[in-house]
Amino acid sequence: MGRPWMSGDPTDDKERAKRLELLADRARRFREELGRRLEGAQREVAEIAEAPLGGLGVAAATVELIEASDPLLAGEKRFPHQREHAEAQHHPTASETKLDPEAEATARRGPVRGSSCNPGSSASPGCSGSVQICIDSAQLAAEFAEMVRTRQHLALKVLLSEETFLVPCCAARDGVLVFSHMSWHPLRSLRSARLQLLAAHSSDCVQTMKEPFASHLVVLATAELPQQVLQSLAHARLELPLQASSGPHESPRFVGSISVSLALSSEEVRAPPMDGALEPSGVHLKVWLEDLCLRLASLNGVFVVLKLGPEQEMVVHVSQNDQRAEGGDLVGRLGFMAVAEHTAWSFDLARKILMAGPNPEKLFFQVWSGQELLGLAGLEVPPLDEDAMNELAERGRPCVELLAVELPVQATSNGETIGSLRTKILAEFTSQRRVHSTVAAVAKEAEIPEEHRQAPGELAAQGCIELSAPLSDREVATWFRHFFAHHLAESLHISPDRIRVIRLDGRTLVFEIAPGPRHEAPAKDALAELGRQLAVREGPVWHTDLAKLLAEPMDAEGPRSERPPTDSGERERGFSQRGTGPGWGPRAAAVRAERTELMGNLQQRLFEVVHASGVEVSKAFTVLDTNRDGLVEITDMVALLSHLGLPLPEDLLHLAGHLSKDEGCQVDLLEFCRHFAVWQSARPPPALAPAPAPPPSAWEALLLPQGARAERCLLLPTYFLYALLDPEATGRVSPETWLCVAQRCLGFGADAAAATYGFCDQHGIGALTYRDFRRYVHRVDELRAQRLPPEACLPIYVFRQDVRATLELADTTVTGPTEPVNRLAAVAASLQRRGRELDHEVNVSGLEELLSDLRLSPQLAAHMLEWQESIAAAVWASRGKSAQPSLTYRGFLSLLRRAHALVQSHLDGLLRACLVAGADLQVVLSFALVRPNQALSAEELAGSLAAAGVDLASVDPQDVLLALDPHCCKQIYAPDLIQSFETFRAKFGSMLSSIAGQLGRRGLSPDQLFPAAVLSQRGG
């Protein structure tokens, strides 16, 4: 669609010149369109494809007649080779910008009359005028076109400096994507221009721009307008190189080109509303948690954790007062509303078109009971439909409900459903949120009674408390935060929401008391009251459940070094003073500090004596408390220990004698017992003498290797050992091979070797499979773990993880998150730097240098080569061959490749569960595919699969991480898992289809298959 005709007198020469100029401009664009490559014209225009040469000839003649009638173009030099010139520049990897020769001639003549902006100047913000952007088509390379062909929903996202719009793909044929888009834009919007080719993973995405385009968009490729075109803008036809989307460690690669035409106008042209011209408006995500239903005896201590963003985690506790029974379940009230900090959707307000979102794509809910994770629930955030966008656009409508659902809560232990979570998903428009936030705050403040309003000018107060034992960040963020605020507020008679935990430094908990209403104590007074309660054992805080977690009083008025020591400071070590004591002068303060230090040293020595004797503190010293006031004289404690015959050092007796001169020096028994327990728990565990080894059991005598060297053999992982046993990768090891290896490498006798083979081949198939071999080695690991302490088993785990990382040296078909690397070439290059080749024989020093150069553990070289030689010699001996070929570096990589294939078979349990559940991992993991690194954690994988109905009860998480996380990064690359699942489904899906077809032809159901087979066997 061209620029609309301007109004005016047709007889006016100036007006006629402008009209003719517009007509000539349209004729040039038409001619350029028809002069493109014949292949592109055939794919885009079906009518011309039937008679291409005739159609182009007629069109060219029409263009010549139109140009001849234009007086502005009379006598202008023609370029007969213009079509060939356009043909040459239309190349998938072209990077240079070609300008129209006629546009260059127009630029040389100078600006058109009436122009307010020089087309040859840069598009500055103050420059008026318009630019017409025509996006014709995209030519893709063959390999990239094959990948894009599987995408059903494609679009081109154009990002200008002042606006963004989407262009849907009209057709896709033989590597050509047709867009046929034209729109007018302000000239200043071309300060920057970038085009992104987008695709949608979900099959439910619609193709029209009137509705949400996609819930999950992926950037396939990107093209940018060259800076020289932006700085010296003119009429141009561009072939922009299209580069595949790359990660931080990938090099860009060209995958095609996009045909874009730019045409200038000296005046502002307002284009009519189009689906492509979009203006984003942000919408926030709101989650309403209504209630939680669980099959538990009690809901006390149960809470739900919801993560709304990278740094926004919400913790919602079940109300203790609003619980009811429904059938055999308990229902607890949550009643909590959470709003995401960042926008979740972006849509065009005028045309009601969804541009982005939702983000996050899925929500995961964790149900905890204290420190135990009970279950998980997942929910996919819906996209905004047209009705929701219409309601959000209405003025005065704060939010819209999108979804109300009751989510099943699945247990983390066995995957069974243990309850449900009732929740609602709402959307809130950003502008409504800004407008109503101030009004709502004022209205809420007006509704609060005068005595409950916050006191003006009050500031928050911070303090710290020493805990008896350190807590993890997870515990602080979940159960302890609510626990601490509830009990501390109860003792201080303030609101729990005023108390906020700031951080935890070791055992020091730093918290803050915020300003509160007028009828409650100010923050500074509440903090001072807490200090007084901590200094006195009868304080209310010591009668709450929080007391068992406290070890030291709080620093209520600043650091201890900055305030004078008091009697309460003596309480910090469990002691108190009775009587008036000295005064408050400088000398008195020095005396109190010296006495406090002496009593602290005495307490430390008493702890050591009591711990060494094994005396129970509470029973030993209670007999001294004759008046039952909880206080005992320090001299009586020392006398009791001496009476029990415990050795008391001279320095301890000297300290006790020095302190006994002070009248009324006593010990608080409860404080002493509590501090003794803390001191005892902080002591390093004593070095235990090695216990005598128990006599070997029957299983150990049968299965464990005989001798220290033989035991080292089975420290290697099972996949590496089985790759040595099966050099041809047949999946079967003959009994003769196993018997020879068991006798020569594991130290078994003939009978023990035969017994171990019988343990492995329990089904009598006549061969040792990898699954049976894994079961045998797993049993050996269990028997070894019973004899060794846990700290001795850790190096074995680390050693096997290093071997697993070494397998990544082998070339595999599955690529990682970075650009695929020729690993064989990398190994060859590393060897060449050391003066070696792939066909050279492997030795320990050479392999150590290779592993060190590739940042792997060089200590593995000696172990792997030692057992490769021993097992290979045994395998060849079982086949009647005495000499074995020498192992080269190429052969070593082949060994690693076989071991890697065995590792990938550990995924069969997970892939089998997904196949049985009918899950589509492309859809289930779509939230990870849109991330820059396309990775997810093991918890996210388990939650998303459980939400998709996959039974994970028989899946070992360690097997999944072993196959998909070789470097222990706690990240799983989603495309690797999807590709493994597609290969698994292609392998076994056809088999299942064949079985189903045979059953259908025989008129049998799956339940009748095995009974029919049994009857047939009995009849035969």
Coordinates of N, CA and C in Angstrom, one line a residue, residues 809-958:
L809 N 35.7 -36.4 26.7 CA 36.7 -36.3 25.7 C 36.3 -36.9 24.4
A810 N 35.4 -37.9 24.5 CA 35.0 -38.7 23.3 C 33.9 -37.9 22.6
D811 N 34.0 -37.9 21.2 CA 33.0 -37.3 20.4 C 31.7 -38.0 20.5
T812 N 30.6 -37.3 20.7 CA 29.2 -37.9 20.8 C 28.3 -37.2 19.9
T813 N 27.1 -37.8 19.7 CA 26.2 -37.1 18.9 C 25.4 -36.0 19.6
V814 N 25.4 -36.0 20.9 CA 24.6 -35.0 21.6 C 25.5 -33.8 21.9
T815 N 25.1 -32.7 21.5 CA 25.8 -31.4 21.7 C 25.5 -30.8 23.0
G816 N 26.4 -29.9 23.4 CA 26.2 -29.2 24.7 C 25.6 -27.9 24.4
P817 N 25.6 -27.0 25.5 CA 25.0 -25.7 25.4 C 25.8 -24.7 24.5
T818 N 27.0 -25.1 24.2 CA 27.9 -24.2 23.4 C 28.0 -24.7 22.0
E819 N 28.7 -24.0 21.2 CA 28.9 -24.4 19.8 C 29.6 -25.8 19.8
P820 N 29.0 -26.8 19.0 CA 29.6 -28.1 19.0 C 31.1 -28.0 18.6
V821 N 31.9 -28.7 19.4 CA 33.4 -28.7 19.3 C 33.8 -30.0 18.8
N822 N 34.8 -30.1 17.9 CA 35.4 -31.3 17.4 C 36.3 -31.7 18.5
R823 N 35.9 -32.6 19.4 CA 36.7 -33.0 20.5 C 38.0 -33.8 20.1
L824 N 37.8 -34.6 19.0 CA 38.9 -35.3 18.5 C 40.0 -34.4 18.0
A825 N 39.6 -33.3 17.4 CA 40.6 -32.3 16.9 C 41.3 -31.6 18.1
A826 N 40.5 -31.4 19.2 CA 41.1 -30.8 20.4 C 42.1 -31.7 21.0
V827 N 41.8 -33.0 21.1 CA 42.8 -33.9 21.7 C 44.0 -34.1 20.8
A828 N 43.8 -34.1 19.5 CA 44.9 -34.2 18.6 C 45.8 -33.0 18.7
A829 N 45.2 -31.8 18.8 CA 46.0 -30.6 18.9 C 46.8 -30.6 20.2
S830 N 46.2 -31.0 21.3 CA 47.0 -31.1 22.6 C 48.1 -32.1 22.5
L831 N 47.9 -33.2 21.8 CA 49.0 -34.2 21.7 C 50.1 -33.7 20.8
Q832 N 49.7 -32.9 19.7 CA 50.7 -32.4 18.8 C 51.6 -31.4 19.5
R833 N 51.1 -30.6 20.4 CA 51.9 -29.7 21.1 C 52.9 -30.4 22.0
R834 N 52.6 -31.6 22.4 CA 53.6 -32.4 23.2 C 54.4 -33.3 22.3
G835 N 54.3 -33.2 21.0 CA 55.1 -34.0 20.1 C 54.6 -35.4 19.9
R836 N 53.3 -35.6 20.1 CA 52.7 -37.0 20.0 C 51.6 -36.9 18.9
E837 N 51.1 -38.1 18.5 CA 50.0 -38.3 17.6 C 49.0 -39.2 18.2
L838 N 47.8 -39.2 17.5 CA 46.7 -40.0 17.9 C 47.0 -41.5 17.8
D839 N 47.9 -41.9 16.9 CA 48.2 -43.3 16.7 C 49.4 -43.7 17.5
H840 N 49.9 -42.9 18.3 CA 51.0 -43.3 19.2 C 50.5 -44.1 20.4
E841 N 51.4 -44.9 20.9 CA 51.0 -45.8 22.1 C 50.8 -44.9 23.3
V842 N 49.8 -45.3 24.1 CA 49.5 -44.5 25.3 C 50.4 -45.0 26.4
N843 N 51.0 -44.0 27.2 CA 51.7 -44.3 28.4 C 51.2 -43.4 29.5
V844 N 51.6 -43.7 30.7 CA 51.1 -42.9 31.9 C 51.4 -41.5 31.8
S845 N 52.7 -41.1 31.5 CA 53.1 -39.7 31.5 C 52.4 -39.0 30.4
G846 N 52.2 -39.6 29.2 CA 51.6 -38.9 28.1 C 50.1 -38.7 28.4
L847 N 49.4 -39.6 29.0 CA 48.0 -39.5 29.4 C 47.8 -38.4 30.5
E848 N 48.8 -38.4 31.4 CA 48.7 -37.4 32.5 C 48.8 -36.0 31.9
E849 N 49.7 -35.8 31.0 CA 49.9 -34.5 30.3 C 48.7 -34.1 29.5
L850 N 48.1 -35.1 28.8 CA 46.9 -34.8 28.0 C 45.7 -34.4 28.9
L851 N 45.5 -35.1 30.0 CA 44.4 -34.8 30.9 C 44.6 -33.4 31.6
S852 N 45.9 -33.1 31.9 CA 46.2 -31.9 32.6 C 46.0 -30.7 31.6
D853 N 46.3 -30.9 30.3 CA 46.1 -29.8 29.3 C 44.7 -29.6 29.1
L854 N 43.8 -30.6 29.2 CA 42.4 -30.4 29.0 C 41.6 -30.2 30.2
R855 N 42.3 -29.8 31.3 CA 41.7 -29.4 32.6 C 40.9 -30.6 33.2
L856 N 41.5 -31.8 33.1 CA 40.9 -32.9 33.8 C 41.9 -33.4 34.8
S857 N 41.4 -34.4 35.6 CA 42.3 -34.9 36.7 C 43.4 -35.8 36.2
P858 N 44.7 -35.4 36.3 CA 45.7 -36.2 35.7 C 46.0 -37.5 36.6
Q859 N 45.5 -37.5 37.8 CA 45.7 -38.7 38.7 C 45.0 -39.9 38.2
L860 N 44.1 -39.7 37.3 CA 43.3 -40.9 36.8 C 44.1 -41.7 35.8
A861 N 45.2 -41.2 35.2 CA 45.9 -41.9 34.1 C 46.4 -43.2 34.6
A862 N 47.1 -43.2 35.7 CA 47.7 -44.5 36.2 C 46.7 -45.6 36.5
H863 N 45.6 -45.2 37.1 CA 44.6 -46.2 37.5 C 43.9 -46.7 36.2
M864 N 43.5 -45.9 35.3 CA 42.8 -46.3 34.1 C 43.7 -47.2 33.3
L865 N 44.9 -46.8 33.1 CA 45.8 -47.6 32.2 C 46.2 -49.0 32.9
E866 N 46.3 -48.9 34.2 CA 46.7 -50.2 34.9 C 45.6 -51.2 34.7
W867 N 44.4 -50.9 34.9 CA 43.3 -51.9 34.8 C 42.9 -52.1 33.3
Q868 N 43.2 -51.2 32.5 CA 43.0 -51.5 31.0 C 43.9 -52.6 30.6
E869 N 45.1 -52.5 31.0 CA 46.1 -53.5 30.6 C 45.7 -54.9 31.2
S870 N 45.4 -54.9 32.5 CA 45.1 -56.1 33.2 C 43.8 -56.8 32.6
I871 N 42.7 -56.0 32.5 CA 41.5 -56.6 32.0 C 41.6 -57.0 30.6
A872 N 42.2 -56.1 29.8 CA 42.4 -56.5 28.3 C 43.2 -57.8 28.2
A873 N 44.2 -58.0 29.0 CA 45.0 -59.2 28.9 C 44.1 -60.4 29.3
A874 N 43.3 -60.2 30.3 CA 42.4 -61.4 30.7 C 41.4 -61.7 29.6
V875 N 40.8 -60.6 29.0 CA 39.8 -60.8 27.9 C 40.5 -61.6 26.7
W876 N 41.7 -61.2 26.4 CA 42.3 -61.8 25.2 C 42.7 -63.2 25.6
A877 N 43.1 -63.5 26.9 CA 43.5 -64.8 27.3 C 42.2 -65.8 27.2
S878 N 41.1 -65.2 27.6 CA 39.8 -66.0 27.5 C 39.5 -66.4 26.1
R879 N 40.0 -65.7 25.1 CA 39.7 -66.0 23.7 C 40.8 -66.9 23.1
G880 N 41.8 -67.3 23.9 CA 42.9 -68.1 23.4 C 44.0 -67.3 22.7
K881 N 44.1 -66.0 23.0 CA 45.1 -65.2 22.4 C 46.0 -64.7 23.5
S882 N 47.3 -64.8 23.2 CA 48.3 -64.4 24.3 C 48.7 -63.0 24.1
A883 N 48.9 -62.5 22.9 CA 49.3 -61.1 22.7 C 48.2 -60.2 22.4
Q884 N 48.2 -59.1 23.0 CA 47.1 -58.1 22.8 C 47.7 -56.9 22.0
P885 N 47.0 -56.2 21.2 CA 47.5 -55.0 20.5 C 47.7 -53.9 21.5
S886 N 48.7 -53.1 21.2 CA 49.0 -51.9 22.1 C 47.9 -50.9 21.9
L887 N 47.6 -50.2 23.1 CA 46.5 -49.2 23.1 C 47.1 -47.9 22.6
T888 N 46.5 -47.3 21.6 CA 46.8 -46.0 21.2 C 45.9 -44.9 21.8
Y889 N 46.2 -43.7 21.5 CA 45.3 -42.6 22.0 C 44.0 -42.7 21.3
R890 N 44.0 -43.1 20.0 CA 42.7 -43.2 19.3 C 41.9 -44.3 19.9
G891 N 42.6 -45.4 20.3 CA 41.8 -46.5 20.9 C 41.3 -46.2 22.3
F892 N 42.1 -45.3 23.0 CA 41.6 -44.9 24.3 C 40.4 -44.0 24.2
L893 N 40.3 -43.2 23.2 CA 39.1 -42.4 23.0 C 37.9 -43.3 22.6
S894 N 38.2 -44.4 21.8 CA 37.1 -45.3 21.5 C 36.6 -46.0 22.8
L895 N 37.5 -46.3 23.7 CA 37.1 -46.9 25.0 C 36.2 -45.9 25.7
L896 N 36.6 -44.6 25.8 CA 35.7 -43.6 26.4 C 34.4 -43.5 25.8
R897 N 34.4 -43.6 24.4 CA 33.1 -43.5 23.7 C 32.1 -44.6 24.1
R898 N 32.7 -45.8 24.2 CA 31.8 -47.0 24.7 C 31.3 -46.8 26.1
A899 N 32.2 -46.3 26.9 CA 31.7 -46.0 28.3 C 30.7 -44.9 28.4
H900 N 30.8 -43.9 27.5 CA 29.8 -42.8 27.5 C 28.5 -43.4 27.0
A901 N 28.5 -44.3 26.1 CA 27.2 -44.9 25.6 C 26.5 -45.6 26.7
L902 N 27.3 -46.3 27.6 CA 26.7 -47.0 28.7 C 26.1 -46.0 29.7
V903 N 26.8 -44.9 29.9 CA 26.3 -43.9 30.9 C 24.9 -43.4 30.4
Q904 N 24.8 -43.2 29.1 CA 23.5 -42.7 28.6 C 22.4 -43.7 28.8
S905 N 22.7 -45.0 28.9 CA 21.7 -45.9 29.2 C 21.1 -45.8 30.5
H906 N 21.7 -45.1 31.4 CA 21.2 -44.8 32.8 C 19.9 -44.0 32.7
L907 N 19.7 -43.3 31.6 CA 18.5 -42.5 31.4 C 17.2 -43.3 31.0
D908 N 17.4 -44.6 30.8 CA 16.3 -45.4 30.3 C 15.1 -45.4 31.3
G909 N 15.4 -45.4 32.6 CA 14.3 -45.4 33.5 C 13.5 -44.1 33.4
L910 N 14.1 -43.0 33.3 CA 13.4 -41.7 33.2 C 12.7 -41.6 31.9
L911 N 13.3 -42.0 30.8 CA 12.7 -41.9 29.5 C 11.5 -42.9 29.3
R912 N 11.7 -44.0 30.0 CA 10.6 -45.0 30.0 C 9.3 -44.5 30.7
A913 N 9.6 -43.8 31.8 CA 8.5 -43.2 32.6 C 7.8 -42.1 31.8
C914 N 8.6 -41.3 31.0 CA 8.0 -40.2 30.2 C 7.2 -40.8 29.0
L915 N 7.7 -41.9 28.5 CA 7.0 -42.6 27.3 C 5.7 -43.2 27.8
V916 N 5.7 -43.8 29.0 CA 4.4 -44.4 29.5 C 3.4 -43.3 29.8
A917 N 3.9 -42.2 30.4 CA 2.9 -41.1 30.7 C 2.5 -40.3 29.5
G918 N 3.1 -40.6 28.3 CA 2.7 -39.8 27.1 C 3.1 -38.3 27.2
A919 N 4.2 -38.0 27.9 CA 4.6 -36.6 28.1 C 5.4 -36.2 26.9
D920 N 5.2 -35.0 26.5 CA 6.0 -34.3 25.4 C 7.0 -33.4 26.1
L921 N 8.3 -33.9 26.1 CA 9.3 -33.1 26.8 C 9.6 -31.7 26.1
Q922 N 9.3 -31.6 24.8 CA 9.4 -30.4 24.1 C 8.5 -29.3 24.8
V923 N 7.3 -29.7 25.2 CA 6.4 -28.8 25.8 C 6.6 -28.7 27.3
V924 N 6.9 -29.8 28.0 CA 7.1 -29.8 29.4 C 8.4 -28.9 29.8
L925 N 9.4 -29.0 29.0 CA 10.6 -28.3 29.3 C 10.7 -27.0 28.5
S926 N 9.6 -26.5 28.0 CA 9.7 -25.3 27.2 C 10.1 -24.1 28.0
F927 N 9.9 -24.1 29.3 CA 10.3 -22.9 30.1 C 11.8 -22.8 30.2
A928 N 12.5 -24.0 30.1 CA 14.0 -24.0 30.1 C 14.6 -23.6 28.7
L929 N 13.8 -24.0 27.6 CA 14.4 -23.7 26.3 C 14.4 -22.2 26.0
V930 N 13.6 -21.4 26.6 CA 13.7 -20.0 26.3 C 14.7 -19.2 27.2
R931 N 15.4 -20.0 28.1 CA 16.5 -19.3 28.8 C 17.7 -19.2 28.0
P932 N 18.6 -18.3 28.3 CA 19.8 -18.1 27.5 C 20.7 -19.4 27.5
N933 N 20.8 -20.1 28.6 CA 21.7 -21.3 28.7 C 20.9 -22.6 28.5
Q934 N 19.5 -22.5 28.4 CA 18.6 -23.6 28.1 C 18.9 -24.7 29.1
A935 N 19.1 -24.4 30.4 CA 19.4 -25.4 31.4 C 18.4 -25.2 32.5
L936 N 18.3 -26.3 33.3 CA 17.4 -26.3 34.5 C 18.0 -27.2 35.6
S937 N 17.5 -27.0 36.8 CA 18.0 -27.8 37.9 C 17.3 -29.1 38.0
A938 N 17.8 -30.0 38.8 CA 17.2 -31.3 39.0 C 15.8 -31.1 39.7
E939 N 15.7 -30.1 40.6 CA 14.4 -29.9 41.3 C 13.4 -29.4 40.3
E940 N 13.8 -28.5 39.4 CA 12.8 -28.0 38.4 C 12.4 -29.2 37.4
L941 N 13.4 -30.1 37.1 CA 13.0 -31.2 36.2 C 12.0 -32.1 36.9
A942 N 12.3 -32.4 38.2 CA 11.4 -33.3 38.9 C 10.0 -32.7 39.1
G943 N 10.0 -31.4 39.4 CA 8.7 -30.7 39.5 C 7.9 -30.6 38.2
S944 N 8.5 -30.3 37.1 CA 7.8 -30.2 35.9 C 7.3 -31.5 35.4
L945 N 8.1 -32.6 35.6 CA 7.7 -33.9 35.1 C 6.6 -34.4 36.0
A946 N 6.6 -34.2 37.3 CA 5.6 -34.6 38.2 C 4.3 -33.9 37.9
A947 N 4.4 -32.6 37.5 CA 3.2 -31.8 37.1 C 2.6 -32.3 35.8
A948 N 3.4 -32.9 35.0 CA 3.0 -33.5 33.7 C 2.4 -34.9 33.8
G949 N 2.4 -35.5 35.0 CA 1.9 -36.8 35.3 C 2.8 -37.9 35.1
V950 N 4.1 -37.6 35.1 CA 5.1 -38.7 35.0 C 5.4 -39.3 36.4
D951 N 5.4 -40.6 36.4 CA 5.6 -41.4 37.7 C 7.1 -41.5 37.8
L952 N 7.7 -40.9 38.8 CA 9.1 -40.9 39.1 C 9.5 -41.8 40.2
A953 N 8.6 -42.7 40.6 CA 8.9 -43.5 41.8 C 10.0 -44.5 41.5
S954 N 10.2 -45.0 40.3 CA 11.2 -46.0 40.0 C 12.4 -45.3 39.3
V955 N 12.5 -44.0 39.3 CA 13.6 -43.3 38.7 C 14.6 -42.9 39.7
D956 N 15.9 -43.2 39.5 CA 17.0 -42.9 40.4 C 17.5 -41.5 40.0
P957 N 17.4 -40.5 40.8 CA 17.9 -39.2 40.4 C 19.4 -39.2 40.2
Q958 N 20.2 -40.0 40.8 CA 21.6 -40.1 40.6 C 21.9 -40.6 39.2

